[in-house]
Short mmCIF file of N, CA and C in Angstrom, two decimals:
data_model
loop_
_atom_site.label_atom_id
_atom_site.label_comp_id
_atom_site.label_asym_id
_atom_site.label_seq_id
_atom_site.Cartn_x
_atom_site.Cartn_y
_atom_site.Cartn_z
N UNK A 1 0.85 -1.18 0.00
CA UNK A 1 0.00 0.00 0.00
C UNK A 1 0.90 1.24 0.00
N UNK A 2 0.60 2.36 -1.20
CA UNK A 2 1.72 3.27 -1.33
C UNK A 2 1.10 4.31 0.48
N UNK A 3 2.49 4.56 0.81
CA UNK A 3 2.26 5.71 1.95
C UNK A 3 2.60 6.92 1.23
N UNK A 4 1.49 8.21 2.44
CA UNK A 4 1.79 9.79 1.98
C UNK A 4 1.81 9.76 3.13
N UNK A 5 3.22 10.93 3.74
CA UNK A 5 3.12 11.75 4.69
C UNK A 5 2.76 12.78 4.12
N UNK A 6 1.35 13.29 4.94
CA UNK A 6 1.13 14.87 4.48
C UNK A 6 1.36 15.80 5.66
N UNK A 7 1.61 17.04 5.48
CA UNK A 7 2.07 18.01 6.04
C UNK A 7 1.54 18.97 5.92
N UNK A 8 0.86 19.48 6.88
CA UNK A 8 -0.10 20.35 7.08
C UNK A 8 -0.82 21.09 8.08
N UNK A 9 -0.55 22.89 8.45
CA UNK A 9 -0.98 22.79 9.80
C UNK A 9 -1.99 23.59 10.20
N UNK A 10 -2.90 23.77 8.70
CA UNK A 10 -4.13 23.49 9.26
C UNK A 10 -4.83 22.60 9.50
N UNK A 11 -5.69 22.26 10.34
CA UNK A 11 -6.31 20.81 10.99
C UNK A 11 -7.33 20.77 10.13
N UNK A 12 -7.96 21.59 9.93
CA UNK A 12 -9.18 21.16 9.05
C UNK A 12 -8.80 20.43 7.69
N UNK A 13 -7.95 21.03 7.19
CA UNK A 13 -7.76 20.71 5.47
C UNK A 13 -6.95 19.80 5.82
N UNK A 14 -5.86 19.16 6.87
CA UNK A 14 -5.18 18.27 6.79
C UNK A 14 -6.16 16.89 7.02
N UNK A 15 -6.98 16.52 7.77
CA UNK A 15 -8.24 16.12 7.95
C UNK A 15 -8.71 15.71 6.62
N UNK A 16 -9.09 16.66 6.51
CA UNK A 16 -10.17 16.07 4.73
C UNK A 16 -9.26 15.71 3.86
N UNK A 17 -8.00 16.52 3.97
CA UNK A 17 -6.91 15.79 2.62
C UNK A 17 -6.75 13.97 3.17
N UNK A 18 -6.25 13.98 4.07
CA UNK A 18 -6.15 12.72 4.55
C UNK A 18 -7.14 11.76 4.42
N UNK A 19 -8.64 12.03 4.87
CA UNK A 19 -9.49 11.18 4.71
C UNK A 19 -9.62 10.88 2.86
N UNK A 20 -9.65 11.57 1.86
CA UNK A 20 -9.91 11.65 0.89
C UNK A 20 -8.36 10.83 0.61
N UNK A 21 -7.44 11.00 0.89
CA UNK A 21 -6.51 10.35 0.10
C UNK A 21 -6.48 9.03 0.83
N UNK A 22 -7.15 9.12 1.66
CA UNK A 22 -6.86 7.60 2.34
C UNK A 22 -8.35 6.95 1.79
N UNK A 23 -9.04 7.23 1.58
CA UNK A 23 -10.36 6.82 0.38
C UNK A 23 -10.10 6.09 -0.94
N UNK A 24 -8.80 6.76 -1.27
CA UNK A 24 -8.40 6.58 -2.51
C UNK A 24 -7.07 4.71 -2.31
N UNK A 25 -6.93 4.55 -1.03
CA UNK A 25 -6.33 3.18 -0.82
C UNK A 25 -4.61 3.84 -0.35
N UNK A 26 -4.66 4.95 -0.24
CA UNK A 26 -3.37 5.08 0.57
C UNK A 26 -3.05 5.07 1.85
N UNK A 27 -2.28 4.78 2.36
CA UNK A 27 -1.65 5.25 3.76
C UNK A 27 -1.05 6.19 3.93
N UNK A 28 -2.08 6.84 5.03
CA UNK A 28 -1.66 8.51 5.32
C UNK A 28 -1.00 8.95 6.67
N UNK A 29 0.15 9.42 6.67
CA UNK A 29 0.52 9.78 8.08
C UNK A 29 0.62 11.16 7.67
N UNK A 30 -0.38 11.89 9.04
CA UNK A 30 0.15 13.54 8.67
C UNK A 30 0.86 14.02 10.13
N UNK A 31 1.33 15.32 10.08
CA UNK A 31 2.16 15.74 10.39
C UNK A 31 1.43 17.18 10.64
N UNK A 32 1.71 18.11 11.49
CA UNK A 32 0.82 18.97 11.91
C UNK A 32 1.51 20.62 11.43
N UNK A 33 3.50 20.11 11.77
CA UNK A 33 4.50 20.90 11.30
C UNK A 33 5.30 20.63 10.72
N UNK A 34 6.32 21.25 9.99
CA UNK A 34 7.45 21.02 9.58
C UNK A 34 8.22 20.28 10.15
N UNK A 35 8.50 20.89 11.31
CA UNK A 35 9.36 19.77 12.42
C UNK A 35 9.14 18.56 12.70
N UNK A 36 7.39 18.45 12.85
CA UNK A 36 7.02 16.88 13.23
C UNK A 36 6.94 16.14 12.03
N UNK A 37 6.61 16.38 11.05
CA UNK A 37 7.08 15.84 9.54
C UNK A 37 8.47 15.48 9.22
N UNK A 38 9.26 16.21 9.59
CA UNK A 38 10.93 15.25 9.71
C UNK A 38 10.73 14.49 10.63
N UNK A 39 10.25 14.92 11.88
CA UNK A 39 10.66 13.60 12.82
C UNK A 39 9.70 12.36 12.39
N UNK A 40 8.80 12.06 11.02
CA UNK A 40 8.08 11.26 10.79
C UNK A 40 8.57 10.74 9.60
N UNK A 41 9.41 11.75 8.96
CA UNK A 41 10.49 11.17 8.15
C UNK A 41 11.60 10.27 8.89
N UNK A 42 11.95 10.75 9.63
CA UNK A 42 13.33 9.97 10.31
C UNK A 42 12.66 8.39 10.47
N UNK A 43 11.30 7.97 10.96
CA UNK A 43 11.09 7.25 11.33
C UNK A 43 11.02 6.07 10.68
N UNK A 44 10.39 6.31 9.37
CA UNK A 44 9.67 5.63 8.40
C UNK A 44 10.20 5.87 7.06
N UNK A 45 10.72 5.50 5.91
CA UNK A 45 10.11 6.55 4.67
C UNK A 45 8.82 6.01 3.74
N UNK A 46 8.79 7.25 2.80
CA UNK A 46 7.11 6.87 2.29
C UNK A 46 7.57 7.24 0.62
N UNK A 47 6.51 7.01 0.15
CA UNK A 47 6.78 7.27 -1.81
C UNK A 47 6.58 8.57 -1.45
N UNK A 48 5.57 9.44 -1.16
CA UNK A 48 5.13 10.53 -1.15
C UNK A 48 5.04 11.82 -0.11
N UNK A 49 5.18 12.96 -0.13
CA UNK A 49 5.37 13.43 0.93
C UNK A 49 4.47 14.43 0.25
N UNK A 50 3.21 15.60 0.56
CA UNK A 50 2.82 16.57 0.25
C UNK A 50 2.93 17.53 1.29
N UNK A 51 3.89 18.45 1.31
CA UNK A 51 4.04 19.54 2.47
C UNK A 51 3.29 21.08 2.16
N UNK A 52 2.75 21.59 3.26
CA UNK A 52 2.34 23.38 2.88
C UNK A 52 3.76 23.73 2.80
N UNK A 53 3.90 25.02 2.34
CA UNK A 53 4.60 25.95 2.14
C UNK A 53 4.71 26.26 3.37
N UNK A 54 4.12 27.35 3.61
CA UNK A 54 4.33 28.37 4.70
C UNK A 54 3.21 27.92 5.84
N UNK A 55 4.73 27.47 6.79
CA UNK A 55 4.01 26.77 7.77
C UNK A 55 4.90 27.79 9.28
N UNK A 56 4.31 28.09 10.26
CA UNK A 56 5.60 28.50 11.38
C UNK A 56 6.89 27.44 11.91
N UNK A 57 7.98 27.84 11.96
CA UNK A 57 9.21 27.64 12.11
C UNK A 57 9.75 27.09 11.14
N UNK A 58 9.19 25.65 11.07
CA UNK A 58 9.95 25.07 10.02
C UNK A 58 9.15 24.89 8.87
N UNK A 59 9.32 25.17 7.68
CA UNK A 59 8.70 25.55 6.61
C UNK A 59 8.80 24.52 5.38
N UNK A 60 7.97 24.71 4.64
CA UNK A 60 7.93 23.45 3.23
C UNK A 60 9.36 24.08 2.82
N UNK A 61 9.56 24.58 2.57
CA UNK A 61 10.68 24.79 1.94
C UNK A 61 12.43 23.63 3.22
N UNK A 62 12.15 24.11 4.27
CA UNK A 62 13.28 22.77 5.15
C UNK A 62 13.23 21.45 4.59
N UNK A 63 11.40 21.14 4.71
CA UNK A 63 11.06 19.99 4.47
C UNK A 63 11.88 19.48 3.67
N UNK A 64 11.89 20.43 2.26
CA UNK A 64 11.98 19.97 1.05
C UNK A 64 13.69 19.63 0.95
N UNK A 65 14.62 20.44 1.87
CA UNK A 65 15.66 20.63 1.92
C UNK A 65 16.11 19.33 2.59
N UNK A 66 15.51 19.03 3.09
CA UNK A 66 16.04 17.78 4.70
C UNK A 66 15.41 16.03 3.63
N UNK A 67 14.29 16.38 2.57
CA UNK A 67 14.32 15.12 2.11
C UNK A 67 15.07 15.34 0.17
N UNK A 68 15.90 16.42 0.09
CA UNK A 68 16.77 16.09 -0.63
C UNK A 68 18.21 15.80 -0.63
N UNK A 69 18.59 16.11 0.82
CA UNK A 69 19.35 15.12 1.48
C UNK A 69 20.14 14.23 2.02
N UNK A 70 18.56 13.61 2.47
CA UNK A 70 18.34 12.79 2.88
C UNK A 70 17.31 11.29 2.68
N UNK A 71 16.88 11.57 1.82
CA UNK A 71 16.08 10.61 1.09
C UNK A 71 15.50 11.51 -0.43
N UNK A 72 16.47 11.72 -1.49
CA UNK A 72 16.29 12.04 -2.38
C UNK A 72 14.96 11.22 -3.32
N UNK A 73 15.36 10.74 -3.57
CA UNK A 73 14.31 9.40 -4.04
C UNK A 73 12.60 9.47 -4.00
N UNK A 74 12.12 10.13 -2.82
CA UNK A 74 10.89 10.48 -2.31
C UNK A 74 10.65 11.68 -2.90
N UNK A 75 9.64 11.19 -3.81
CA UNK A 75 8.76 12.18 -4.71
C UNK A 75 7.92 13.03 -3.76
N UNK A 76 7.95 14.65 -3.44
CA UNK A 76 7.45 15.34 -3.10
C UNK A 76 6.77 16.78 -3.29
N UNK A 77 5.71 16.92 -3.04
CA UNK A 77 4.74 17.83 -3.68
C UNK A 77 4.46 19.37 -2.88
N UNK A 78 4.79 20.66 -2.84
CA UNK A 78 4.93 21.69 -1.99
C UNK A 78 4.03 22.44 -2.59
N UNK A 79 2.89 23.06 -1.45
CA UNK A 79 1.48 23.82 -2.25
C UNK A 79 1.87 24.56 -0.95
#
């Protein structure tokens, strides 16, 4: 089963993205920040990662920095 970590810190839209992509037969782990999204990277890796942009402290843009890397390979999507 392909996994997405999504990244996202609004609750509402991370919520419905998740339920909807997990509708679709994926496995979804989200992540609330930037920060807790690496530490969910460190843990696991996944095919997919969809991060916000502009998030407080640590930002889609780290994200994007910390899984090129560090797990280059992982196709990831920054809105």
């Amino acid at each position: 089963q392909p996994s997405i970590l999504l990244i996202e810190d609004e609750a509402n839209l991370r919520h419905n993205l998740g339920v909807l992509l997990a509708g679709e037969g994926y496995r979804v782990v989200s992540a609330a920040d930037g920060a807790e999204g690496i530490c969910k990277l460190q843990e696991e890796p996944f095919d997919l990662v969809i991060t916000d942009v502009v998030m407080p402290e640590v930002d889609g843009f780290q994200v994007m920095e910390y899984l090129e890397e560090h797990s280059p390979d992982t196709v990831a999507v920054a809105r």
